[in-house]
Coordinates of C-alpha atoms in Angstrom, one line a residue:
M983 CA 1.6 -16.6 -19.4
K984 CA -1.5 -15.5 -21.3
K985 CA -2.6 -13.4 -18.2
N986 CA 0.9 -11.9 -18.0
L987 CA 0.9 -11.0 -21.6
L988 CA -2.5 -9.4 -21.3
W989 CA -1.5 -7.2 -18.4
N990 CA 1.9 -6.4 -19.9
T991 CA 0.3 -5.5 -23.2
I992 CA -2.6 -3.4 -21.8
G993 CA -0.3 -1.5 -19.3
T994 CA 2.7 -0.9 -21.6
F995 CA 0.4 0.0 -24.5
L996 CA -1.5 2.7 -22.4
Y997 CA 1.6 4.2 -20.9
T998 CA 3.4 4.4 -24.1
F999 CA 0.2 5.6 -25.9
A1000 CA -0.1 8.4 -23.2
Q1001 CA 3.4 9.6 -23.9
W1002 CA 2.8 9.5 -27.7
V1003 CA -0.4 11.4 -27.1
L1004 CA 1.7 14.3 -25.7
T1005 CA 3.4 14.7 -29.1
V1006 CA 0.0 15.1 -30.8
L1007 CA -1.5 17.4 -28.0
V1008 CA 1.4 19.8 -28.1
V1009 CA 0.9 20.3 -31.8
R1010 CA -2.9 20.7 -31.4
M1011 CA -2.7 22.9 -28.2
D1012 CA 0.5 24.8 -29.0
S1013 CA 2.8 24.7 -32.1
Y1014 CA 5.3 22.6 -34.1
E1015 CA 8.1 24.6 -32.4
S1016 CA 6.9 23.4 -29.0
A1017 CA 6.6 19.9 -30.5
G1018 CA 10.4 20.2 -31.4
Y1019 CA 11.2 21.3 -27.9
L1020 CA 9.3 18.4 -26.5
A1021 CA 10.9 15.9 -29.0
I1022 CA 14.4 16.8 -28.1
A1023 CA 13.4 16.7 -24.3
I1024 CA 11.9 13.2 -24.7
T1025 CA 14.8 11.8 -26.7
A1026 CA 17.6 13.5 -24.8
S1027 CA 16.2 12.5 -21.4
S1028 CA 16.0 8.9 -22.8
T1029 CA 19.7 8.8 -23.2
Y1030 CA 20.3 9.7 -19.5
L1031 CA 17.5 7.3 -18.5
Q1032 CA 19.8 4.5 -19.8
I1033 CA 22.3 5.5 -17.1
A1034 CA 19.6 5.4 -14.5
L1035 CA 18.3 2.0 -15.7
Y1036 CA 21.9 0.8 -16.1
G1037 CA 20.7 -2.0 -18.4
M1038 CA 19.8 -3.9 -15.3
R1039 CA 16.1 -5.0 -16.0
N1040 CA 16.9 -7.8 -18.4
F1041 CA 19.9 -8.8 -16.2
Q1042 CA 17.6 -8.7 -13.1
I1043 CA 14.8 -10.9 -14.6
S1044 CA 17.2 -13.3 -16.1
D1045 CA 19.0 -13.8 -12.8
V1046 CA 17.6 -17.2 -12.3
K1047 CA 20.4 -18.3 -10.0
G1048 CA 19.9 -15.4 -7.6
E1049 CA 23.3 -13.9 -8.0
Y1050 CA 22.1 -10.7 -6.3
Q1051 CA 19.7 -9.7 -3.6
P1052 CA 16.6 -7.6 -4.2
G1053 CA 18.0 -4.9 -1.9
E1054 CA 21.1 -4.7 -4.0
Y1055 CA 19.1 -4.1 -7.2
V1056 CA 17.1 -1.3 -5.5
G1057 CA 20.1 0.2 -3.8
S1058 CA 22.1 0.3 -7.0
R1059 CA 19.2 2.0 -8.7
F1060 CA 19.4 4.9 -6.3
L1061 CA 23.1 5.5 -7.1
T1062 CA 22.5 5.1 -10.9
C1063 CA 19.6 7.6 -10.7
L1064 CA 21.7 10.2 -8.8
F1065 CA 24.5 9.8 -11.5
A1066 CA 22.0 10.2 -14.3
V1067 CA 20.4 13.4 -13.1
I1068 CA 23.9 15.0 -12.5
A1069 CA 25.2 13.9 -16.0
C1070 CA 22.0 15.2 -17.6
S1071 CA 22.2 18.6 -15.9
L1072 CA 25.9 19.1 -16.6
I1073 CA 26.0 17.8 -20.2
S1074 CA 22.6 19.5 -21.2
A1075 CA 24.0 22.8 -20.0
F1076 CA 26.6 22.6 -22.7
S1077 CA 24.4 21.0 -25.4
Y1078 CA 21.2 23.1 -25.1
S1079 CA 20.4 26.8 -24.1
G1080 CA 17.5 28.5 -22.6
Y1081 CA 14.0 27.0 -22.8
Q1082 CA 15.3 23.7 -24.4
Y1083 CA 17.6 23.1 -21.4
W1084 CA 14.8 23.4 -18.9
C1085 CA 12.4 21.2 -20.9
V1086 CA 15.1 18.4 -21.0
E1087 CA 15.5 18.8 -17.2
A1088 CA 11.8 18.6 -16.6
F1089 CA 11.4 15.4 -18.7
M1090 CA 14.5 14.0 -16.8
L1091 CA 12.4 14.1 -13.6
I1092 CA 9.8 12.1 -15.4
R1093 CA 12.6 9.6 -16.4
L1094 CA 13.8 9.3 -12.8
A1095 CA 10.3 8.1 -11.8
E1096 CA 10.4 5.6 -14.7
A1097 CA 13.7 4.3 -13.5
F1098 CA 12.5 3.9 -9.9
V1099 CA 9.4 1.8 -10.9
D1100 CA 11.5 -0.2 -13.3
V1101 CA 13.5 -1.9 -10.6
L1102 CA 10.3 -2.7 -8.7
Y1103 CA 8.9 -4.1 -12.0
G1104 CA 11.8 -6.4 -12.1
E1105 CA 10.9 -7.9 -8.8
D1106 CA 7.3 -8.0 -9.6
Q1107 CA 8.1 -9.9 -12.8
R1108 CA 10.1 -12.5 -10.9
F1109 CA 6.9 -13.3 -9.0
D1110 CA 4.9 -13.3 -12.2
R1111 CA 2.8 -10.2 -10.9
F1112 CA 2.4 -8.5 -14.2
D1113 CA -1.1 -7.3 -12.9
Y1114 CA 0.9 -5.0 -10.5
I1115 CA 3.0 -3.7 -13.5
G1116 CA 0.1 -3.3 -15.8
K1117 CA -2.0 -1.3 -13.3
S1118 CA 1.0 0.9 -12.5
Y1119 CA 1.5 1.7 -16.2
I1120 CA -2.3 2.6 -16.5
L1121 CA -2.2 4.9 -13.4
R1122 CA 1.0 6.7 -14.7
G1123 CA -0.4 6.9 -18.2
I1124 CA -3.7 8.6 -17.1
A1125 CA -1.7 11.0 -14.8
T1126 CA 0.7 11.9 -17.6
V1127 CA -2.1 12.9 -20.1
V1128 CA -4.3 14.6 -17.4
M1129 CA -1.5 16.8 -16.0
F1130 CA -0.1 17.7 -19.5
V1131 CA -3.5 18.9 -20.6
L1132 CA -4.2 20.8 -17.3
G1133 CA -0.7 22.3 -17.4
L1134 CA -0.9 23.6 -21.0
K1135 CA -4.5 24.8 -20.5
L1136 CA -3.9 26.7 -17.3
T1137 CA -0.3 28.0 -18.0
G1138 CA 0.4 27.6 -21.7
D1139 CA 3.9 26.6 -20.7
L1140 CA 5.4 23.2 -21.7
F1141 CA 8.0 23.2 -19.0
I1142 CA 5.4 23.6 -16.2
A1143 CA 3.2 20.8 -17.8
L1144 CA 6.2 18.5 -17.7
V1145 CA 6.9 19.2 -14.1
L1146 CA 3.3 18.4 -13.1
I1147 CA 3.6 15.0 -14.9
A1148 CA 6.9 14.3 -13.0
I1149 CA 5.2 15.0 -9.7
C1150 CA 2.2 12.7 -10.4
N1151 CA 4.5 10.0 -11.6
F1152 CA 6.5 10.0 -8.4
L1153 CA 3.3 9.9 -6.3
V1154 CA 2.1 6.8 -8.2
A1155 CA 5.5 5.1 -7.8
T1156 CA 5.6 5.7 -4.0
I1157 CA 2.1 5.2 -3.1
Y1158 CA 1.2 2.3 -5.4
D1159 CA 4.3 0.5 -6.8
L1160 CA 6.5 0.5 -3.6
N1161 CA 3.7 -0.9 -1.4
K1162 CA 2.7 -3.6 -3.9
T1163 CA 6.2 -4.8 -4.3
A1164 CA 6.7 -4.8 -0.6
H1165 CA 3.9 -7.2 -0.3
L1166 CA 5.8 -9.8 -2.5
E1167 CA 9.1 -9.7 -0.5
K1168 CA 11.1 -7.6 2.0
I1169 CA 13.5 -5.4 0.3
A1170 CA 16.4 -4.6 2.5
F1171 CA 17.5 -1.4 0.9
T1172 CA 21.4 -1.1 1.0
L1173 CA 24.1 1.1 -0.4
K1174 CA 27.2 -0.8 1.0
S1175 CA 26.8 -4.3 0.0
P1176 CA 29.8 -5.9 -1.7
G1177 CA 27.4 -7.5 -4.1
M1178 CA 26.2 -4.2 -5.3
K1179 CA 29.6 -3.2 -6.4
S1180 CA 29.9 -6.4 -8.4
L1181 CA 26.4 -5.9 -9.8
L1182 CA 27.2 -2.4 -11.1
L1183 CA 30.5 -3.6 -12.6
T1184 CA 28.7 -6.5 -14.3
C1185 CA 26.0 -4.3 -15.8
A1186 CA 28.2 -1.5 -16.8
P1187 CA 28.7 -2.7 -20.5
I1188 CA 24.9 -2.9 -20.8
M1189 CA 24.6 0.6 -19.5
I1190 CA 27.2 1.9 -21.9
Y1191 CA 25.5 0.1 -24.8
N1192 CA 22.1 1.6 -24.0
V1193 CA 23.6 5.1 -23.6
L1194 CA 25.2 4.8 -27.0
L1195 CA 22.1 3.3 -28.5
Y1196 CA 19.7 6.1 -27.3
A1197 CA 22.3 8.8 -28.2
Q1198 CA 22.4 7.4 -31.7
N1199 CA 18.6 7.5 -31.8
L1200 CA 18.8 11.2 -30.7
S1201 CA 21.3 12.1 -33.4
P1202 CA 18.7 12.7 -36.3
K1203 CA 16.9 15.3 -34.1
N1204 CA 20.0 17.0 -32.9
T1205 CA 21.4 17.1 -36.5
I1206 CA 18.2 18.5 -38.0
Q1207 CA 18.0 21.1 -35.2
A1208 CA 21.6 22.2 -35.8
M1209 CA 21.4 22.2 -39.6
M1210 CA 17.9 23.4 -40.0
D1211 CA 15.6 24.6 -37.0
T1212 CA 13.4 23.4 -34.2
T1213 CA 10.3 23.6 -36.3
Q1214 CA 11.7 21.0 -38.8
V1215 CA 12.5 18.8 -35.8
G1216 CA 8.8 19.2 -34.8
Y1217 CA 7.7 17.9 -38.2
Y1218 CA 10.2 15.1 -38.2
S1219 CA 9.2 13.9 -34.7
S1220 CA 5.5 14.3 -35.2
I1221 CA 5.7 12.0 -38.2
A1222 CA 8.0 9.6 -36.3
S1223 CA 5.9 9.3 -33.2
P1224 CA 3.1 6.9 -34.7
T1225 CA 5.9 4.5 -35.8
L1226 CA 6.8 4.0 -32.1
V1227 CA 4.0 1.3 -31.9
V1228 CA 6.6 -1.0 -33.5
Q1229 CA 9.0 -0.6 -30.5
L1230 CA 6.0 -1.1 -28.2
L1231 CA 5.0 -4.3 -30.0
A1232 CA 8.6 -5.7 -29.8
N1233 CA 8.6 -5.0 -26.1
V1234 CA 5.1 -6.3 -25.3
L1235 CA 5.5 -9.5 -27.4
F1236 CA 9.0 -10.4 -26.2
T1237 CA 9.7 -9.2 -22.7
P1238 CA 7.3 -11.7 -20.8
F1239 CA 9.2 -14.6 -22.4
L1240 CA 12.7 -13.4 -21.4
P1241 CA 12.8 -15.3 -18.0
K1242 CA 11.7 -18.6 -19.7
I1243 CA 14.3 -18.3 -22.5
A1244 CA 17.0 -17.5 -19.9
E1245 CA 16.0 -20.5 -18.0
L1246 CA 16.2 -22.7 -21.0
Y1247 CA 19.7 -21.5 -21.8
E1248 CA 20.8 -21.8 -18.2
E1249 CA 19.6 -25.4 -18.1
K1250 CA 21.4 -26.1 -21.3
K1251 CA 18.2 -27.1 -23.1
F1252 CA 19.5 -26.0 -26.4
Y1253 CA 16.9 -27.6 -28.5
D1254 CA 14.0 -25.9 -26.6
F1255 CA 16.1 -22.6 -26.6
G1256 CA 16.3 -22.8 -30.3
Q1257 CA 12.6 -23.6 -30.7
A1258 CA 11.8 -20.5 -28.6
M1259 CA 13.9 -18.3 -30.8
K1260 CA 12.4 -19.7 -34.0
K1261 CA 9.0 -18.8 -32.6
T1262 CA 10.1 -15.4 -31.7
L1263 CA 11.5 -15.0 -35.3
L1264 CA 8.1 -16.0 -36.8
V1265 CA 6.1 -13.6 -34.6
T1266 CA 8.6 -10.9 -35.5
I1267 CA 8.3 -11.5 -39.2
G1268 CA 4.5 -11.4 -38.9
M1269 CA 4.7 -8.1 -37.0
V1270 CA 7.0 -6.6 -39.7
V1271 CA 4.5 -7.6 -42.4
I1272 CA 1.5 -6.2 -40.6
V1273 CA 3.2 -3.0 -39.7
N1274 CA 4.3 -2.3 -43.2
L1275 CA 0.9 -3.0 -44.7
G1276 CA -0.9 -0.8 -42.1
A1277 CA 1.6 2.0 -42.6
M1278 CA 1.1 1.9 -46.4
L1279 CA -2.7 1.7 -46.2
L1280 CA -3.3 4.0 -43.4
G1281 CA -0.2 6.2 -43.0
R1282 CA -1.4 9.3 -45.0
W1283 CA -4.9 9.2 -43.6
G1284 CA -3.7 8.7 -40.0
L1285 CA -1.1 11.6 -40.1
K1286 CA -3.7 14.0 -41.5
L1287 CA -6.3 12.9 -38.8
L1288 CA -3.7 13.4 -36.1
Y1289 CA -2.0 16.7 -37.1
G1290 CA -4.0 18.2 -39.8
P1291 CA -3.2 18.6 -43.6
D1292 CA 0.0 20.6 -43.1
I1293 CA 1.9 17.5 -42.0
L1294 CA 1.4 15.8 -45.4
T1295 CA 3.9 18.3 -46.9
H1296 CA 6.5 16.0 -45.2
Y1297 CA 4.9 12.7 -45.9
E1298 CA 8.0 11.4 -47.7
L1299 CA 9.6 11.0 -44.2
F1300 CA 7.0 8.4 -43.1
M1301 CA 7.8 5.0 -44.6
P1302 CA 11.7 5.3 -44.0
L1303 CA 10.9 6.1 -40.3
V1304 CA 8.5 3.1 -40.1
N1305 CA 11.4 0.8 -41.4
V1306 CA 14.0 2.3 -39.3
T1307 CA 11.7 1.7 -36.2
I1308 CA 11.2 -1.9 -37.2
L1309 CA 15.1 -2.3 -37.2
Y1310 CA 15.2 -0.7 -33.8
G1311 CA 12.6 -3.2 -32.5
L1312 CA 14.7 -6.1 -33.9
V1313 CA 17.8 -4.7 -32.3
F1314 CA 16.0 -4.7 -29.0
I1315 CA 15.1 -8.4 -29.3
M1316 CA 18.6 -9.4 -30.2
Y1317 CA 20.1 -7.2 -27.5
S1318 CA 18.0 -9.1 -24.9
I1319 CA 19.3 -12.5 -26.3
V1320 CA 22.9 -11.3 -26.1
V1321 CA 22.3 -10.3 -22.5
I1322 CA 20.9 -13.8 -21.6
L1323 CA 24.0 -15.2 -23.3
R1324 CA 26.1 -12.9 -21.0
K1325 CA 28.1 -11.6 -23.9
T1326 CA 27.8 -8.0 -22.8
L1327 CA 31.4 -6.9 -23.6
L1328 CA 30.8 -7.8 -27.3
L1329 CA 27.5 -6.0 -27.2
V1330 CA 29.1 -2.7 -26.2
I1331 CA 32.1 -3.1 -28.5
G1332 CA 29.8 -3.5 -31.5
M1333 CA 27.6 -0.6 -30.4
G1334 CA 30.7 1.7 -30.0
I1335 CA 31.7 1.1 -33.7
D1336 CA 28.1 1.5 -34.8
F1337 CA 27.7 4.7 -33.0
A1338 CA 30.9 6.0 -34.5
L1339 CA 29.8 5.2 -38.0
N1340 CA 26.5 6.9 -37.5
M1341 CA 28.2 10.1 -36.3
I1342 CA 30.5 10.1 -39.2
M1343 CA 27.9 9.5 -41.8
I1344 CA 24.8 11.6 -40.6
R1345 CA 25.8 15.1 -41.6
P1346 CA 26.9 14.2 -45.2
M1347 CA 23.6 12.1 -45.5
V1348 CA 21.4 15.0 -44.4
N1349 CA 23.2 17.4 -46.8
T1350 CA 22.4 14.9 -49.6
F1351 CA 18.9 13.6 -48.8
G1352 CA 17.5 16.2 -46.5
M1353 CA 15.8 15.1 -43.3
N1354 CA 15.4 11.6 -44.8
G1355 CA 19.2 11.4 -44.8
A1356 CA 19.2 11.1 -41.0
T1357 CA 16.7 8.2 -41.3
Y1358 CA 18.7 6.4 -44.0
T1359 CA 21.8 6.7 -41.7
L1360 CA 20.0 5.0 -38.9
M1361 CA 18.8 2.3 -41.3
L1362 CA 22.3 1.5 -42.5
T1363 CA 23.9 1.5 -39.0
Y1364 CA 21.0 -0.4 -37.3
G1365 CA 21.0 -3.0 -40.1
A1366 CA 24.7 -3.7 -39.8
Y1367 CA 24.5 -3.9 -35.9
L1368 CA 21.6 -6.3 -36.1
L1369 CA 23.6 -8.6 -38.3
Y1370 CA 26.4 -8.3 -35.8
L1371 CA 24.3 -9.3 -32.8
L1372 CA 22.9 -12.3 -34.8
I1373 CA 26.4 -13.5 -35.5
V1374 CA 27.5 -13.0 -31.9
S1375 CA 24.5 -15.0 -30.7
L1376 CA 24.9 -17.9 -33.0
L1377 CA 28.6 -18.2 -32.2
A1378 CA 28.0 -18.0 -28.5
V1379 CA 25.5 -21.0 -28.6
H1380 CA 27.6 -22.9 -30.9
K1381 CA 30.7 -22.5 -28.6
E1382 CA 28.6 -23.5 -25.4
K1383 CA 27.4 -26.7 -27.1
K1384 CA 30.9 -27.6 -28.3
R1385 CA 32.2 -27.0 -24.8
L1386 CA 29.6 -29.3 -23.3
A1387 CA 30.2 -32.0 -25.9
V1388 CA 34.0 -32.3 -25.0

């Protein structure tokens, strides 16, 4: 477990760091306007990435009973990627115009490479080969930064730089990841298995949940762009980007434990399951305290170092963004638990209500509080949804205990 945590931490950190570095480099090498284009491209493509991923990774690694075959997971990923890229192209054509549209499309190619390796990572994780995953992340992270710098230096065009990143990510996925996973087990790729249809239907609520969650996360940038301009989105996103380390920490600290937690629940070891959840809660509380202290002490200095003194004219955005990112990380943890408990329908019902509330509130909040109004809206809706997921989890475990006691 220590080795797994180390590889997962190093790899995930470096790849996430590489994508974050893009948001700094685009300001340093270009402008805040280009930073706005990049921010929308990253977040918009993340929404369609959730269609490609289909919420399957947590389901896949918690499939301790072997309900579905590896080939069914890989085959279904081909279909979900195809649907995701078509949806992105069509919907973005109505949502964005000109250069913004092409930047979204370019980043969507990067997302397709991420979706392809994700299903392979799921199989690697089932064999506890986090070293494969970590090395893949490192290779793709290096390729991402190098191609971005070369693209901007040689052409001065953000779109071309993103296309170069996508090409290199696909090369790493096919040359490295596919070969490594094939050494662990033979994957009989299929598109016609009856099990694949069942898999897609089973994971559909998780996919809908993720699409709504990421669309909700995109709403501040879309709203600010519509009510203000792309440059303001650039400021907002630049200040938000360092806070993404919180999401990274939640992912790195929690994901390696998911198969074990799922196994405890499947074996009805409720005491051990509860202890695992308590440890998770303690680690999470520690993370929240450390992040807040670090942000308060180093936030102003760090933002000035990264972007220059101009960014400090919008420093009031920083701490609210730190706290909304913490809430987002906590939602990720509780979402994973609800998936283990297989309460996916309740997951998506709650997210649907939360998304609707967010869309109703966000414009009046921005009118009242400026750009911080978008952040306050997310804080309120994520906080309500986090409480909902906690109640769902407690009731599900209580109900299962009661059923077994009868």
